[in-house]
Coordinates of N, CA, C and O in Angstrom, one line a residue:
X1 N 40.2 -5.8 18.2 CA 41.0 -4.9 17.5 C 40.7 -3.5 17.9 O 41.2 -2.8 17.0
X2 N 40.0 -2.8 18.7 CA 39.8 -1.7 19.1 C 38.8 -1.2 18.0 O 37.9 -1.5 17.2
X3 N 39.5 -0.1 18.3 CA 38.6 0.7 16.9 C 39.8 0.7 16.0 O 40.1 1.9 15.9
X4 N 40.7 0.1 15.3 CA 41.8 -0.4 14.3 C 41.4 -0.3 13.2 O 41.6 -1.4 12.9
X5 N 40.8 0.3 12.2 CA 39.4 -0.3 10.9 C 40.5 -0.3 9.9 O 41.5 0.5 9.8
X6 N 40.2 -1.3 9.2 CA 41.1 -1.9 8.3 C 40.9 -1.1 6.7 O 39.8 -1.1 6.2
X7 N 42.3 -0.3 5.9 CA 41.4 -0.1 4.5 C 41.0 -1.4 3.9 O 41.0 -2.5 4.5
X8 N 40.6 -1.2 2.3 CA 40.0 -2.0 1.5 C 41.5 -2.9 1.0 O 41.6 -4.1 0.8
X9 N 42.5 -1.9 1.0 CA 44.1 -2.1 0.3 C 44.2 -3.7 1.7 O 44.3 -4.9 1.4
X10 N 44.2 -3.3 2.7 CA 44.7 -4.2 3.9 C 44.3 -5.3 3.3 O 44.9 -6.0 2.5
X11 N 42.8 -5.4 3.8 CA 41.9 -6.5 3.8 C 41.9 -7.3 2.2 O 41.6 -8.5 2.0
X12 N 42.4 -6.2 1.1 CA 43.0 -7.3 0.1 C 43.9 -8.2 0.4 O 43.8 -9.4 0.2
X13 N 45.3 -7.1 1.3 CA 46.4 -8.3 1.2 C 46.6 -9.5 2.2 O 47.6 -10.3 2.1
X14 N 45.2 -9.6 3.6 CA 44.9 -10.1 4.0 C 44.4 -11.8 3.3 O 44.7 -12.9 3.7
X15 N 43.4 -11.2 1.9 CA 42.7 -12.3 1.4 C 43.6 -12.8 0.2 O 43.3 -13.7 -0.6
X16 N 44.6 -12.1 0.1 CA 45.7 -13.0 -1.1 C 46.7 -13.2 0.2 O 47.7 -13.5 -0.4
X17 N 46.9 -13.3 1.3 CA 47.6 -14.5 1.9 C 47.3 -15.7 2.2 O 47.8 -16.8 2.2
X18 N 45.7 -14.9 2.8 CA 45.0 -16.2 3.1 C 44.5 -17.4 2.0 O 44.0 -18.5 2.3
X19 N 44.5 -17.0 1.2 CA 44.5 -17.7 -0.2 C 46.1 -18.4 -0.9 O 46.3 -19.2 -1.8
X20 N 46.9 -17.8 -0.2 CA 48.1 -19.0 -0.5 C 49.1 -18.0 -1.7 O 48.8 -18.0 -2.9
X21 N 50.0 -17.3 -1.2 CA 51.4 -16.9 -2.2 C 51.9 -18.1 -2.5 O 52.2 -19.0 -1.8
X22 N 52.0 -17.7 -3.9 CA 52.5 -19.0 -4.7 C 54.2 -18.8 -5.5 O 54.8 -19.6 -6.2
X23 N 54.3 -17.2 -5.0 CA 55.4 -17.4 -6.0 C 56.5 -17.0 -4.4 O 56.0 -16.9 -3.3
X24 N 58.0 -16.8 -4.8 CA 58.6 -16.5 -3.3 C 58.3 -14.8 -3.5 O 58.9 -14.1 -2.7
X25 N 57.7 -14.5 -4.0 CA 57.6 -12.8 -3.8 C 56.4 -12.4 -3.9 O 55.6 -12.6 -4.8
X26 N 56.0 -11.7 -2.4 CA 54.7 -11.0 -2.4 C 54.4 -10.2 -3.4 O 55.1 -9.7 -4.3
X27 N 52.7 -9.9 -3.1 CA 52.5 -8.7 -4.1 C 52.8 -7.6 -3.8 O 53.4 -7.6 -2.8
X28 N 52.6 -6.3 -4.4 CA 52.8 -5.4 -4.0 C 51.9 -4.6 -3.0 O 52.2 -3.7 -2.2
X29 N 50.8 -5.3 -3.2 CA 49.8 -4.9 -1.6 C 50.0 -5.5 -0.5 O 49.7 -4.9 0.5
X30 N 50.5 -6.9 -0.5 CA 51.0 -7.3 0.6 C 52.4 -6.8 1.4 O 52.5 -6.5 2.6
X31 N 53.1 -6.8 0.5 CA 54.3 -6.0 1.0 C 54.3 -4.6 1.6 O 55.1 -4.3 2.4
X32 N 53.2 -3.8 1.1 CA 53.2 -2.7 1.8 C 51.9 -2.3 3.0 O 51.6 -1.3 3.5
X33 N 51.5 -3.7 2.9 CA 50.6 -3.7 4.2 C 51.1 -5.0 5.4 O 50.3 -5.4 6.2
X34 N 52.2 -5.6 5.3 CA 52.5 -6.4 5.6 C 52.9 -6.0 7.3 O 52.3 -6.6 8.2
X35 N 53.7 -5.0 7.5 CA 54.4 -4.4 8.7 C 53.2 -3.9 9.5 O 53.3 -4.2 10.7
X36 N 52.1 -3.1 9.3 CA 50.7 -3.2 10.2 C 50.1 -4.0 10.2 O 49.8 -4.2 11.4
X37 N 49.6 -5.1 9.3 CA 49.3 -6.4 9.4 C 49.4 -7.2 10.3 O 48.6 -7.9 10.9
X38 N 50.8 -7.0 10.2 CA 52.0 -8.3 12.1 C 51.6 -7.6 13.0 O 51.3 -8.0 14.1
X39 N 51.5 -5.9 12.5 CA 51.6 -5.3 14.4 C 50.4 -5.4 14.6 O 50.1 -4.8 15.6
X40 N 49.3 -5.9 14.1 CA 47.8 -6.0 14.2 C 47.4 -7.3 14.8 O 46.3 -7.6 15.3
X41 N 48.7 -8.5 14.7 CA 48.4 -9.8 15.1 C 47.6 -10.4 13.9 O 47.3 -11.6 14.1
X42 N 47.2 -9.7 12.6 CA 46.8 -10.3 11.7 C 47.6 -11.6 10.6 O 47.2 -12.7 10.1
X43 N 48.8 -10.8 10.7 CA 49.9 -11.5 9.4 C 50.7 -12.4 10.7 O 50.6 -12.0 11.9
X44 N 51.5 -13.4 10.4 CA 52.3 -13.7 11.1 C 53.7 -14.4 10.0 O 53.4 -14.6 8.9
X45 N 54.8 -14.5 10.4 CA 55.6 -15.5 9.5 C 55.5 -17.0 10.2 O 55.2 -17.3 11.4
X46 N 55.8 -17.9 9.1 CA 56.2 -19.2 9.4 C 57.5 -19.7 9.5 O 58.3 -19.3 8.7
X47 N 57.8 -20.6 10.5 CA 59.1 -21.3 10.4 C 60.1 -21.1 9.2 O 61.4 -20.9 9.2
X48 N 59.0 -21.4 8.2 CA 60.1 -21.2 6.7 C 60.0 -19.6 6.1 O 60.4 -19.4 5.0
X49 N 59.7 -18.7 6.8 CA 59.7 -17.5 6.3 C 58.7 -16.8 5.6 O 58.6 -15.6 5.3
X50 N 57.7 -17.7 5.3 CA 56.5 -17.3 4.7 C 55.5 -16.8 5.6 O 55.5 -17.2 6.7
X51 N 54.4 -15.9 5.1 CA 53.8 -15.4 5.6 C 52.0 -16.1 5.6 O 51.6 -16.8 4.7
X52 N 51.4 -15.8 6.7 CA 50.2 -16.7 7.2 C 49.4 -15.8 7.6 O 49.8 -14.6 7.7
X53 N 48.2 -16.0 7.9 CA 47.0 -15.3 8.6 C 47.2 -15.8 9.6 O 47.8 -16.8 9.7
X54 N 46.7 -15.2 10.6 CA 46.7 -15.9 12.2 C 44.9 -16.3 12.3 O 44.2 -16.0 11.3
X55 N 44.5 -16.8 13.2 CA 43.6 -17.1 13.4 C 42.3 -15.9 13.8 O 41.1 -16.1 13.9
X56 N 43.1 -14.6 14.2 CA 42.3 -13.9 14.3 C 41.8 -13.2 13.3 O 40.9 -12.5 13.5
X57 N 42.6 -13.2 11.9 CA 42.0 -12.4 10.6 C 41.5 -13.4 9.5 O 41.0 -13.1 8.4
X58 N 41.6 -14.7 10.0 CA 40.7 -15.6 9.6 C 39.1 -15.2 9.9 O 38.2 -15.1 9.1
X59 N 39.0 -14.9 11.4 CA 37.4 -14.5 11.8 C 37.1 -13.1 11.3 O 36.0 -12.7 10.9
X60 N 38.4 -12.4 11.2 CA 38.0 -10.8 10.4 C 37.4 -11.3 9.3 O 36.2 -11.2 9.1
X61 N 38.2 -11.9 8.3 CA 37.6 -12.1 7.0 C 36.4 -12.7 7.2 O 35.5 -12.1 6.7
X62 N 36.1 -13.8 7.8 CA 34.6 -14.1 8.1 C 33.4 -13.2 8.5 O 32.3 -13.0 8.0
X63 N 33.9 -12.9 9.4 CA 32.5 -11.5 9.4 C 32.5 -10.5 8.5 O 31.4 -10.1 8.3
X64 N 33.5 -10.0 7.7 CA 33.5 -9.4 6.3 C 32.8 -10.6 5.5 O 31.6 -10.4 5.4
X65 N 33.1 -11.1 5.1 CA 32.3 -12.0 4.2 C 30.7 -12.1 4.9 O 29.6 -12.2 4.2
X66 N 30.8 -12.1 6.0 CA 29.3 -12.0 6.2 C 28.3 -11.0 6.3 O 27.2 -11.3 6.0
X67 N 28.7 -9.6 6.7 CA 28.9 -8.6 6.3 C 28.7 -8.1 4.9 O 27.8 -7.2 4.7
X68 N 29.3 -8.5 4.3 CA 29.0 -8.4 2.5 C 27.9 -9.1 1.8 O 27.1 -8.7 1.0
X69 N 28.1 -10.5 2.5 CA 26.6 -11.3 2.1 C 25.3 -10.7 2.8 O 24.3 -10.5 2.1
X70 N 25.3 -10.3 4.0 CA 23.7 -9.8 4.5 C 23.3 -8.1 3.6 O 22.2 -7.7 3.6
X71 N 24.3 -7.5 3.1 CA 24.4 -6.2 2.2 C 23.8 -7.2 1.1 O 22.6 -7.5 0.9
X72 N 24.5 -7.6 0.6 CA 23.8 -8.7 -1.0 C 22.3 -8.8 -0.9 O 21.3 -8.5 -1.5
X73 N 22.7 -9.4 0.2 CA 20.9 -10.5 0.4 C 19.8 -9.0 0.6 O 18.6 -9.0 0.2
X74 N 20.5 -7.7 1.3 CA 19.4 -6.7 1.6 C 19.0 -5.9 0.4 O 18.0 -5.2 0.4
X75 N 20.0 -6.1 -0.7 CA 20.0 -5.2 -2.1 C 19.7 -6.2 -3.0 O 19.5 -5.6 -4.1
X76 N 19.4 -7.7 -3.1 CA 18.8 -8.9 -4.0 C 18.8 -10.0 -2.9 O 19.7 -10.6 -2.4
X77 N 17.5 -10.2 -2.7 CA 17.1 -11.8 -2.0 C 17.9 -13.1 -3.1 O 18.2 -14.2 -2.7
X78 N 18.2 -12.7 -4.5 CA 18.2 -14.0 -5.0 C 19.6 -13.6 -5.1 O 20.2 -14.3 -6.0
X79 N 20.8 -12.6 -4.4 CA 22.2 -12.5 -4.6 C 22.6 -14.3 -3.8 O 22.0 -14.9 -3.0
X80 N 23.7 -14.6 -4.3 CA 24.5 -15.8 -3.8 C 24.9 -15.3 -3.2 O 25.1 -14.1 -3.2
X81 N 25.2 -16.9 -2.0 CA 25.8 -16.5 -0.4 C 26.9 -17.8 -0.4 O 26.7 -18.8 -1.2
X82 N 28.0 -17.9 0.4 CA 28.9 -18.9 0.3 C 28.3 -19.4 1.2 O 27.6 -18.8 1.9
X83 N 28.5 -20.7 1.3 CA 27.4 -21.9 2.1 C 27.7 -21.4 3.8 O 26.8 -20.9 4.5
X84 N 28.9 -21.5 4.2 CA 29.2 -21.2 5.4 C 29.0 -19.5 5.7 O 29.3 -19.0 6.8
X85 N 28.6 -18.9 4.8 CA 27.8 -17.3 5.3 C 26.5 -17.7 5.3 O 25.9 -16.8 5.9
X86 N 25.8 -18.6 5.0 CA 24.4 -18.7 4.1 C 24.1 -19.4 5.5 O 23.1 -19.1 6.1
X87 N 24.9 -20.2 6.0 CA 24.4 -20.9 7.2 C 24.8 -19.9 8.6 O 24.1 -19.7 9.6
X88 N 25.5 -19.5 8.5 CA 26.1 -18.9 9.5 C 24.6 -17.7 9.5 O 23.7 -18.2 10.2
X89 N 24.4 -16.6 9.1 CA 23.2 -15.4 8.7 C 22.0 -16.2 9.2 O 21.2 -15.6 9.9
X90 N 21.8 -17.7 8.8 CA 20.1 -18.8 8.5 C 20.5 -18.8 10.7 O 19.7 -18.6 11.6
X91 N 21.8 -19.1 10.8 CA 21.9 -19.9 12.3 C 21.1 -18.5 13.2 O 20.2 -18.4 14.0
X92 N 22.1 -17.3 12.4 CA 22.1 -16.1 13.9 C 20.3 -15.6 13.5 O 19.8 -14.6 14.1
X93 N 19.5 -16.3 12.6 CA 18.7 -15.6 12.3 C 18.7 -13.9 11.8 O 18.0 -13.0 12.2
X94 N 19.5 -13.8 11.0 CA 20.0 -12.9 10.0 C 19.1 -13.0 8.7 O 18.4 -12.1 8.3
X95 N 19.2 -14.0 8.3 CA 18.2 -14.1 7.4 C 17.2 -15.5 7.1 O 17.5 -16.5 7.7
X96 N 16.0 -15.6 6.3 CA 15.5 -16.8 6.2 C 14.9 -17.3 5.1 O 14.1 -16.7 4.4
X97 N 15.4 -18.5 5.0 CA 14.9 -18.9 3.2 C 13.5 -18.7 3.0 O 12.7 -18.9 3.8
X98 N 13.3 -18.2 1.7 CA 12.6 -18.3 1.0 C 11.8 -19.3 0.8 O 12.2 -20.4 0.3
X99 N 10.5 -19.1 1.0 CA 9.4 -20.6 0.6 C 9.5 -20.6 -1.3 O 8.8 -21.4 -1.9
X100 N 10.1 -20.0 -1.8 CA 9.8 -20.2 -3.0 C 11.2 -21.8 -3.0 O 11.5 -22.8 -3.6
X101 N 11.5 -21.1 -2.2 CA 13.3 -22.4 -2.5 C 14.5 -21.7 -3.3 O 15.6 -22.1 -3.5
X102 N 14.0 -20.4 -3.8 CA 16.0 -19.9 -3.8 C 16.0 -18.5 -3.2 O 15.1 -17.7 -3.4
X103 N 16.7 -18.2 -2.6 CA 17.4 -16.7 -2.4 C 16.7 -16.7 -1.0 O 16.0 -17.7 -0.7
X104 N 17.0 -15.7 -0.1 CA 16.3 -15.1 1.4 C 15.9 -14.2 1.2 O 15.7 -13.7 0.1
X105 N 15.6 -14.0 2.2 CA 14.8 -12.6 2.9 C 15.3 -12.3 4.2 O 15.5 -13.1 5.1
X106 N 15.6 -11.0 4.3 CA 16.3 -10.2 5.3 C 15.8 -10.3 6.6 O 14.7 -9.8 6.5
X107 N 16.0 -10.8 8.1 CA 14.7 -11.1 8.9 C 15.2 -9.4 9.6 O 16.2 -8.7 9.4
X108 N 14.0 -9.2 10.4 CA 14.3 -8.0 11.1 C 15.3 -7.6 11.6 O 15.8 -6.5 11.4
X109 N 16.2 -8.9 12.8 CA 17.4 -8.8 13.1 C 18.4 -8.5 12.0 O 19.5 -8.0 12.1
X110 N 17.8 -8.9 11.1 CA 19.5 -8.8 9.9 C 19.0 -7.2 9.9 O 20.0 -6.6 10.2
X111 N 18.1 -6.3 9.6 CA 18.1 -5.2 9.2 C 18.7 -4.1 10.4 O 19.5 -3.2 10.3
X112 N 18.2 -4.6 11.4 CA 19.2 -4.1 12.8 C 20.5 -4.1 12.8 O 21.2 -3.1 13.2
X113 N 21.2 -5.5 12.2 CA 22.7 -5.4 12.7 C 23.0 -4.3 11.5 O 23.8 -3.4 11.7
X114 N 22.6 -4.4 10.5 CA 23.1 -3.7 9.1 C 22.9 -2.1 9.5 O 23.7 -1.4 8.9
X115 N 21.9 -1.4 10.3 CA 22.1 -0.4 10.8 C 23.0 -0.2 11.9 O 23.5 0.9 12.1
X116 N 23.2 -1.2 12.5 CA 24.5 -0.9 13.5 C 25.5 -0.9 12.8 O 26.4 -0.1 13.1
X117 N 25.6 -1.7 11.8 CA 26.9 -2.0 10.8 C 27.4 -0.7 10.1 O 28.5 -0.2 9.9
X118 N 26.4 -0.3 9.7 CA 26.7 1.3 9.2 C 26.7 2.7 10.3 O 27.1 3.7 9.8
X119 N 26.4 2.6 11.6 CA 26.6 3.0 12.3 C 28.2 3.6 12.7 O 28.6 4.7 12.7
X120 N 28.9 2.0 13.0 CA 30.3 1.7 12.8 C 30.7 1.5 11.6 O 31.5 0.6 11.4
X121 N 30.5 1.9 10.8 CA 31.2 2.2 9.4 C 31.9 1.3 8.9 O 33.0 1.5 8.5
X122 N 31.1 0.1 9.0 CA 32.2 -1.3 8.8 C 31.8 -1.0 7.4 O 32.1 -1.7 6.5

């Protein structure tokens, strides 16, 4: 995505598509983030006219989710992680469980990317 940085408004209407419109009318954040969205390769339509994530703002929202969880885990070892952030952070060595048995601890690498992360102003 270049340097493209998405607002907070986007990346809403990103996670109420990707979460499934239920009624035939968008919201009003989707609708008016909908037209950069497509030209971003994020949004796409379906066959039947509905709108979809593409596969590439699937992995946006994933590293935002992960992203958000190593910020949690650096401001409360005992904040909750969704299993597939919790594993994903445990794999890249991001973070490492706790011998007590709940919550992590930040490993050095996770404190690195989180200064790169604020670096680039994600």
């Amino acid at each position: 995505m270049k340097n493209e940085k998405l607002t907070t408004d986007e990346y809403d209407a990103l996670e109420q598509v990707a979460a499934g419109i239920k009624t035939e009318r968008v919201s009003a954040c989707v609708a008016r983030n909908t037209k950069r969205l497509s030209g971003l390769k994020l949004l796409s339509f379906r066959g039947d006219g509905r709108l979809s994530i593409t596969d590439k703002a699937q992995q946006l929202l994933f590293v935002r989710r992960c992203i958000n969880g190593l910020r949690a885990i650096a401001a409360d070892p005992l904040a909750p992680l969704e299993k597939d952030v919790a594993y994903f952070l445990g794999k890249k060595a991001h973070i490492i469980a706790r011998e007590a048995g709940e919550g992590y601890d930040i490993s050095d690498k996770g404190r690195e990317s989180l200064v790169d992360i604020g670096t680039l102003g994600m």
